[in-house]
Amino acid sequence: ALSSREPARAIAVRVHEAPQNGPDAPVVLWFHGGGLFLGSARGEDVLARYFAARLKATVVSVDYRLTPEYPWPSALDDCEDSARAAATRWPRRPMLVAGMSAGGYYAIQLALVLAHAASSDAAPRVDVRGHVAIAPMVGPFTHFDSVGACWELALFPHRAI
């Protein structure tokens, strides 16, 4: 677990390390997909292990809080807190933020939040060397009726009966 800005709360993570990792191995913060309301770090273990082995990296898969139980910006706060805690836990190691679908959206948002924070004196700097967003959930796609219908069905399947 990594520390959170909320004193009584820790952020669950799954850490995957390649056996050949050296002391300078990059740290990849991985944010799972799931449309903001589904998914888990455990659900993407195979992918995280693959990235760890191929990149010779430490992949930290973050179990951020999901909507609708936790409203915005709870998940983004978890992503930011995990980046700050990872920078403390693995100092002087290059960090990348990455994710797929909703996780890609959070990787982009986190890169922007950390870049903005670096330009101010608000918090200690987190040196993110890059970000990867695989099929990120961004853009005007939510304005189509069919997307709304799919989200409605996913969130409230009993209404389809």
JSON list of C-alpha atoms in Angstrom, two decimals, residues 7-160:
[
{"chain": "A", "resi": 7, "resn": "PRO", "atom": "CA", "xyz": [-4.37, 10.03, 7.21]},
{"chain": "A", "resi": 8, "resn": "ALA", "atom": "CA", "xyz": [-6.47, 6.95, 7.94]},
{"chain": "A", "resi": 9, "resn": "ARG", "atom": "CA", "xyz": [-6.38, 5.64, 4.36]},
{"chain": "A", "resi": 10, "resn": "ALA", "atom": "CA", "xyz": [-3.82, 3.81, 2.25]},
{"chain": "A", "resi": 11, "resn": "ILE", "atom": "CA", "xyz": [-3.97, 3.21, -1.49]},
{"chain": "A", "resi": 12, "resn": "ALA", "atom": "CA", "xyz": [-3.86, -0.45, -2.46]},
{"chain": "A", "resi": 13, "resn": "VAL", "atom": "CA", "xyz": [-1.24, -1.27, -5.08]},
{"chain": "A", "resi": 14, "resn": "ARG", "atom": "CA", "xyz": [0.22, -4.38, -6.65]},
{"chain": "A", "resi": 15, "resn": "VAL", "atom": "CA", "xyz": [3.97, -4.21, -7.27]},
{"chain": "A", "resi": 16, "resn": "HIS", "atom": "CA", "xyz": [5.49, -6.24, -10.10]},
{"chain": "A", "resi": 17, "resn": "GLU", "atom": "CA", "xyz": [9.28, -6.38, -10.50]},
{"chain": "A", "resi": 18, "resn": "ALA", "atom": "CA", "xyz": [11.34, -8.14, -13.10]},
{"chain": "A", "resi": 19, "resn": "PRO", "atom": "CA", "xyz": [14.04, -10.39, -11.60]},
{"chain": "A", "resi": 20, "resn": "GLN", "atom": "CA", "xyz": [16.75, -8.53, -13.54]},
{"chain": "A", "resi": 21, "resn": "ASN", "atom": "CA", "xyz": [15.78, -5.09, -12.19]},
{"chain": "A", "resi": 22, "resn": "GLY", "atom": "CA", "xyz": [18.70, -2.93, -11.20]},
{"chain": "A", "resi": 23, "resn": "PRO", "atom": "CA", "xyz": [18.76, -0.03, -8.74]},
{"chain": "A", "resi": 24, "resn": "ASP", "atom": "CA", "xyz": [18.04, 2.42, -11.57]},
{"chain": "A", "resi": 25, "resn": "ALA", "atom": "CA", "xyz": [15.08, 0.52, -13.03]},
{"chain": "A", "resi": 26, "resn": "PRO", "atom": "CA", "xyz": [12.21, 2.78, -14.00]},
{"chain": "A", "resi": 27, "resn": "VAL", "atom": "CA", "xyz": [9.02, 2.88, -11.98]},
{"chain": "A", "resi": 28, "resn": "VAL", "atom": "CA", "xyz": [5.85, 2.65, -14.04]},
{"chain": "A", "resi": 29, "resn": "LEU", "atom": "CA", "xyz": [2.65, 3.69, -12.30]},
{"chain": "A", "resi": 30, "resn": "TRP", "atom": "CA", "xyz": [-0.08, 1.69, -14.04]},
{"chain": "A", "resi": 31, "resn": "PHE", "atom": "CA", "xyz": [-3.75, 2.72, -13.89]},
{"chain": "A", "resi": 32, "resn": "HIS", "atom": "CA", "xyz": [-6.22, 0.02, -14.91]},
{"chain": "A", "resi": 33, "resn": "GLY", "atom": "CA", "xyz": [-9.07, 0.42, -17.36]},
{"chain": "A", "resi": 34, "resn": "GLY", "atom": "CA", "xyz": [-12.75, -0.02, -16.67]},
{"chain": "A", "resi": 35, "resn": "GLY", "atom": "CA", "xyz": [-14.71, 3.03, -17.74]},
{"chain": "A", "resi": 36, "resn": "LEU", "atom": "CA", "xyz": [-14.12, 4.84, -14.41]},
{"chain": "A", "resi": 37, "resn": "PHE", "atom": "CA", "xyz": [-16.47, 2.50, -12.54]},
{"chain": "A", "resi": 38, "resn": "LEU", "atom": "CA", "xyz": [-15.13, -1.04, -13.14]},
{"chain": "A", "resi": 39, "resn": "GLY", "atom": "CA", "xyz": [-11.80, -2.83, -13.04]},
{"chain": "A", "resi": 40, "resn": "SER", "atom": "CA", "xyz": [-9.02, -3.38, -10.56]},
{"chain": "A", "resi": 41, "resn": "ALA", "atom": "CA", "xyz": [-5.27, -3.58, -10.30]},
{"chain": "A", "resi": 42, "resn": "ARG", "atom": "CA", "xyz": [-5.55, -7.36, -9.85]},
{"chain": "A", "resi": 43, "resn": "GLY", "atom": "CA", "xyz": [-7.52, -7.64, -13.08]},
{"chain": "A", "resi": 44, "resn": "GLU", "atom": "CA", "xyz": [-4.52, -6.40, -15.06]},
{"chain": "A", "resi": 45, "resn": "ASP", "atom": "CA", "xyz": [-1.82, -8.45, -13.30]},
{"chain": "A", "resi": 46, "resn": "VAL", "atom": "CA", "xyz": [-0.83, -10.31, -16.47]},
{"chain": "A", "resi": 47, "resn": "LEU", "atom": "CA", "xyz": [-0.34, -7.07, -18.37]},
{"chain": "A", "resi": 48, "resn": "ALA", "atom": "CA", "xyz": [1.56, -5.46, -15.48]},
{"chain": "A", "resi": 49, "resn": "ARG", "atom": "CA", "xyz": [3.89, -8.46, -15.19]},
{"chain": "A", "resi": 50, "resn": "TYR", "atom": "CA", "xyz": [4.48, -8.36, -18.95]},
{"chain": "A", "resi": 51, "resn": "PHE", "atom": "CA", "xyz": [5.41, -4.66, -18.79]},
{"chain": "A", "resi": 52, "resn": "ALA", "atom": "CA", "xyz": [7.70, -5.27, -15.81]},
{"chain": "A", "resi": 53, "resn": "ALA", "atom": "CA", "xyz": [9.56, -8.05, -17.65]},
{"chain": "A", "resi": 54, "resn": "ARG", "atom": "CA", "xyz": [9.79, -6.30, -21.03]},
{"chain": "A", "resi": 55, "resn": "LEU", "atom": "CA", "xyz": [10.76, -2.91, -19.62]},
{"chain": "A", "resi": 56, "resn": "LYS", "atom": "CA", "xyz": [12.94, -4.27, -16.81]},
{"chain": "A", "resi": 57, "resn": "ALA", "atom": "CA", "xyz": [10.89, -2.00, -14.59]},
{"chain": "A", "resi": 58, "resn": "THR", "atom": "CA", "xyz": [9.00, -1.88, -11.35]},
{"chain": "A", "resi": 59, "resn": "VAL", "atom": "CA", "xyz": [5.33, -1.66, -12.28]},
{"chain": "A", "resi": 60, "resn": "VAL", "atom": "CA", "xyz": [3.10, -0.30, -9.54]},
{"chain": "A", "resi": 61, "resn": "SER", "atom": "CA", "xyz": [-0.51, -1.07, -10.42]},
{"chain": "A", "resi": 62, "resn": "VAL", "atom": "CA", "xyz": [-2.78, 1.33, -8.54]},
{"chain": "A", "resi": 63, "resn": "ASP", "atom": "CA", "xyz": [-6.24, 0.36, -7.25]},
{"chain": "A", "resi": 64, "resn": "TYR", "atom": "CA", "xyz": [-7.79, 3.81, -7.43]},
{"chain": "A", "resi": 65, "resn": "ARG", "atom": "CA", "xyz": [-11.29, 4.44, -6.07]},
{"chain": "A", "resi": 66, "resn": "LEU", "atom": "CA", "xyz": [-14.16, 3.96, -8.52]},
{"chain": "A", "resi": 67, "resn": "THR", "atom": "CA", "xyz": [-17.26, 5.98, -9.30]},
{"chain": "A", "resi": 68, "resn": "PRO", "atom": "CA", "xyz": [-20.10, 6.29, -8.46]},
{"chain": "A", "resi": 69, "resn": "GLU", "atom": "CA", "xyz": [-19.24, 5.26, -4.87]},
{"chain": "A", "resi": 70, "resn": "TYR", "atom": "CA", "xyz": [-16.42, 7.81, -4.81]},
{"chain": "A", "resi": 71, "resn": "PRO", "atom": "CA", "xyz": [-17.15, 11.04, -6.69]},
{"chain": "A", "resi": 72, "resn": "TRP", "atom": "CA", "xyz": [-14.67, 13.09, -8.72]},
{"chain": "A", "resi": 73, "resn": "PRO", "atom": "CA", "xyz": [-11.83, 13.76, -7.99]},
{"chain": "A", "resi": 74, "resn": "SER", "atom": "CA", "xyz": [-11.31, 10.79, -5.62]},
{"chain": "A", "resi": 75, "resn": "ALA", "atom": "CA", "xyz": [-9.67, 8.57, -8.24]},
{"chain": "A", "resi": 76, "resn": "LEU", "atom": "CA", "xyz": [-7.41, 11.34, -9.53]},
{"chain": "A", "resi": 77, "resn": "ASP", "atom": "CA", "xyz": [-6.42, 12.13, -5.93]},
{"chain": "A", "resi": 78, "resn": "ASP", "atom": "CA", "xyz": [-5.45, 8.46, -5.52]},
{"chain": "A", "resi": 79, "resn": "CYS", "atom": "CA", "xyz": [-3.37, 8.65, -8.69]},
{"chain": "A", "resi": 80, "resn": "GLU", "atom": "CA", "xyz": [-1.58, 11.80, -7.53]},
{"chain": "A", "resi": 81, "resn": "ASP", "atom": "CA", "xyz": [-1.03, 10.45, -4.01]},
{"chain": "A", "resi": 82, "resn": "SER", "atom": "CA", "xyz": [0.35, 7.18, -5.40]},
{"chain": "A", "resi": 83, "resn": "ALA", "atom": "CA", "xyz": [2.79, 9.11, -7.61]},
{"chain": "A", "resi": 84, "resn": "ARG", "atom": "CA", "xyz": [4.02, 11.18, -4.67]},
{"chain": "A", "resi": 85, "resn": "ALA", "atom": "CA", "xyz": [4.35, 8.10, -2.44]},
{"chain": "A", "resi": 86, "resn": "ALA", "atom": "CA", "xyz": [6.12, 6.13, -5.19]},
{"chain": "A", "resi": 87, "resn": "ALA", "atom": "CA", "xyz": [8.59, 8.99, -5.71]},
{"chain": "A", "resi": 88, "resn": "THR", "atom": "CA", "xyz": [9.39, 8.80, -1.99]},
{"chain": "A", "resi": 89, "resn": "ARG", "atom": "CA", "xyz": [9.56, 4.99, -1.90]},
{"chain": "A", "resi": 90, "resn": "TRP", "atom": "CA", "xyz": [11.74, 4.72, -5.04]},
{"chain": "A", "resi": 91, "resn": "PRO", "atom": "CA", "xyz": [13.74, 7.96, -5.07]},
{"chain": "A", "resi": 92, "resn": "ARG", "atom": "CA", "xyz": [16.07, 8.84, -7.96]},
{"chain": "A", "resi": 93, "resn": "ARG", "atom": "CA", "xyz": [14.43, 6.28, -10.24]},
{"chain": "A", "resi": 94, "resn": "PRO", "atom": "CA", "xyz": [12.81, 7.47, -13.49]},
{"chain": "A", "resi": 95, "resn": "MET", "atom": "CA", "xyz": [9.01, 7.41, -13.30]},
{"chain": "A", "resi": 96, "resn": "LEU", "atom": "CA", "xyz": [6.44, 6.94, -16.02]},
{"chain": "A", "resi": 97, "resn": "VAL", "atom": "CA", "xyz": [2.68, 7.11, -15.64]},
{"chain": "A", "resi": 98, "resn": "ALA", "atom": "CA", "xyz": [0.62, 4.83, -17.86]},
{"chain": "A", "resi": 99, "resn": "GLY", "atom": "CA", "xyz": [-2.80, 3.31, -18.24]},
{"chain": "A", "resi": 100, "resn": "MET", "atom": "CA", "xyz": [-5.38, 1.89, -20.56]},
{"chain": "A", "resi": 101, "resn": "SER", "atom": "CA", "xyz": [-8.85, 3.31, -21.29]},
{"chain": "A", "resi": 102, "resn": "ALA", "atom": "CA", "xyz": [-9.97, 5.01, -18.08]},
{"chain": "A", "resi": 103, "resn": "GLY", "atom": "CA", "xyz": [-6.46, 4.42, -16.75]},
{"chain": "A", "resi": 104, "resn": "GLY", "atom": "CA", "xyz": [-5.06, 6.22, -19.80]},
{"chain": "A", "resi": 105, "resn": "TYR", "atom": "CA", "xyz": [-7.36, 9.12, -18.99]},
{"chain": "A", "resi": 106, "resn": "TYR", "atom": "CA", "xyz": [-5.99, 9.21, -15.44]},
{"chain": "A", "resi": 107, "resn": "ALA", "atom": "CA", "xyz": [-2.39, 8.97, -16.70]},
{"chain": "A", "resi": 108, "resn": "ILE", "atom": "CA", "xyz": [-2.97, 12.07, -18.86]},
{"chain": "A", "resi": 109, "resn": "GLN", "atom": "CA", "xyz": [-4.73, 13.92, -16.05]},
{"chain": "A", "resi": 110, "resn": "LEU", "atom": "CA", "xyz": [-1.98, 13.02, -13.59]},
{"chain": "A", "resi": 111, "resn": "ALA", "atom": "CA", "xyz": [0.77, 14.22, -15.94]},
{"chain": "A", "resi": 112, "resn": "LEU", "atom": "CA", "xyz": [-1.05, 17.57, -16.18]},
{"chain": "A", "resi": 113, "resn": "VAL", "atom": "CA", "xyz": [-1.61, 17.82, -12.41]},
{"chain": "A", "resi": 114, "resn": "LEU", "atom": "CA", "xyz": [2.03, 17.05, -11.65]},
{"chain": "A", "resi": 115, "resn": "ALA", "atom": "CA", "xyz": [3.31, 19.45, -14.32]},
{"chain": "A", "resi": 116, "resn": "HIS", "atom": "CA", "xyz": [1.15, 22.20, -12.86]},
{"chain": "A", "resi": 117, "resn": "ALA", "atom": "CA", "xyz": [2.30, 21.40, -9.33]},
{"chain": "A", "resi": 118, "resn": "ALA", "atom": "CA", "xyz": [5.94, 21.48, -10.48]},
{"chain": "A", "resi": 119, "resn": "SER", "atom": "CA", "xyz": [5.45, 25.06, -11.70]},
{"chain": "A", "resi": 120, "resn": "SER", "atom": "CA", "xyz": [4.24, 26.14, -8.26]},
{"chain": "A", "resi": 121, "resn": "ASP", "atom": "CA", "xyz": [5.51, 25.67, -4.74]},
{"chain": "A", "resi": 122, "resn": "ALA", "atom": "CA", "xyz": [2.42, 23.73, -3.69]},
{"chain": "A", "resi": 123, "resn": "ALA", "atom": "CA", "xyz": [4.06, 20.34, -3.10]},
{"chain": "A", "resi": 124, "resn": "PRO", "atom": "CA", "xyz": [7.33, 18.48, -3.56]},
{"chain": "A", "resi": 125, "resn": "ARG", "atom": "CA", "xyz": [8.16, 17.87, -7.21]},
{"chain": "A", "resi": 126, "resn": "VAL", "atom": "CA", "xyz": [7.49, 14.45, -8.76]},
{"chain": "A", "resi": 127, "resn": "ASP", "atom": "CA", "xyz": [9.76, 13.92, -11.76]},
{"chain": "A", "resi": 128, "resn": "VAL", "atom": "CA", "xyz": [7.64, 12.10, -14.33]},
{"chain": "A", "resi": 129, "resn": "ARG", "atom": "CA", "xyz": [9.77, 11.32, -17.38]},
{"chain": "A", "resi": 130, "resn": "GLY", "atom": "CA", "xyz": [6.87, 10.34, -19.61]},
{"chain": "A", "resi": 131, "resn": "HIS", "atom": "CA", "xyz": [3.37, 9.01, -19.89]},
{"chain": "A", "resi": 132, "resn": "VAL", "atom": "CA", "xyz": [1.67, 6.35, -21.96]},
{"chain": "A", "resi": 133, "resn": "ALA", "atom": "CA", "xyz": [-2.06, 6.35, -22.59]},
{"chain": "A", "resi": 134, "resn": "ILE", "atom": "CA", "xyz": [-3.37, 3.25, -24.37]},
{"chain": "A", "resi": 135, "resn": "ALA", "atom": "CA", "xyz": [-6.79, 3.92, -25.93]},
{"chain": "A", "resi": 136, "resn": "PRO", "atom": "CA", "xyz": [-7.44, 6.68, -23.39]},
{"chain": "A", "resi": 137, "resn": "MET", "atom": "CA", "xyz": [-10.97, 7.57, -22.51]},
{"chain": "A", "resi": 138, "resn": "VAL", "atom": "CA", "xyz": [-10.78, 11.17, -23.74]},
{"chain": "A", "resi": 139, "resn": "GLY", "atom": "CA", "xyz": [-12.56, 13.28, -26.31]},
{"chain": "A", "resi": 140, "resn": "PRO", "atom": "CA", "xyz": [-16.11, 14.11, -27.23]},
{"chain": "A", "resi": 141, "resn": "PHE", "atom": "CA", "xyz": [-17.29, 10.48, -27.39]},
{"chain": "A", "resi": 142, "resn": "THR", "atom": "CA", "xyz": [-19.62, 10.93, -24.41]},
{"chain": "A", "resi": 143, "resn": "HIS", "atom": "CA", "xyz": [-21.88, 13.23, -26.41]},
{"chain": "A", "resi": 144, "resn": "PHE", "atom": "CA", "xyz": [-23.39, 10.46, -28.51]},
{"chain": "A", "resi": 145, "resn": "ASP", "atom": "CA", "xyz": [-26.77, 8.97, -27.55]},
{"chain": "A", "resi": 146, "resn": "SER", "atom": "CA", "xyz": [-25.47, 5.41, -28.01]},
{"chain": "A", "resi": 147, "resn": "VAL", "atom": "CA", "xyz": [-22.70, 5.97, -25.48]},
{"chain": "A", "resi": 148, "resn": "GLY", "atom": "CA", "xyz": [-25.20, 7.30, -22.97]},
{"chain": "A", "resi": 149, "resn": "ALA", "atom": "CA", "xyz": [-27.41, 4.26, -23.53]},
{"chain": "A", "resi": 150, "resn": "CYS", "atom": "CA", "xyz": [-24.48, 1.88, -22.98]},
{"chain": "A", "resi": 151, "resn": "TRP", "atom": "CA", "xyz": [-23.44, 3.66, -19.78]},
{"chain": "A", "resi": 152, "resn": "GLU", "atom": "CA", "xyz": [-27.07, 3.63, -18.60]},
{"chain": "A", "resi": 153, "resn": "LEU", "atom": "CA", "xyz": [-27.29, -0.12, -19.22]},
{"chain": "A", "resi": 154, "resn": "ALA", "atom": "CA", "xyz": [-23.93, -0.78, -17.55]},
{"chain": "A", "resi": 155, "resn": "LEU", "atom": "CA", "xyz": [-24.76, 1.30, -14.49]},
{"chain": "A", "resi": 156, "resn": "PHE", "atom": "CA", "xyz": [-28.41, 0.28, -14.16]},
{"chain": "A", "resi": 157, "resn": "PRO", "atom": "CA", "xyz": [-28.88, -3.16, -15.81]},
{"chain": "A", "resi": 158, "resn": "HIS", "atom": "CA", "xyz": [-32.14, -3.76, -13.95]},
{"chain": "A", "resi": 159, "resn": "ARG", "atom": "CA", "xyz": [-33.79, -1.02, -16.05]},
{"chain": "A", "resi": 160, "resn": "ALA", "atom": "CA", "xyz": [-33.30, -3.13, -19.19]}
]
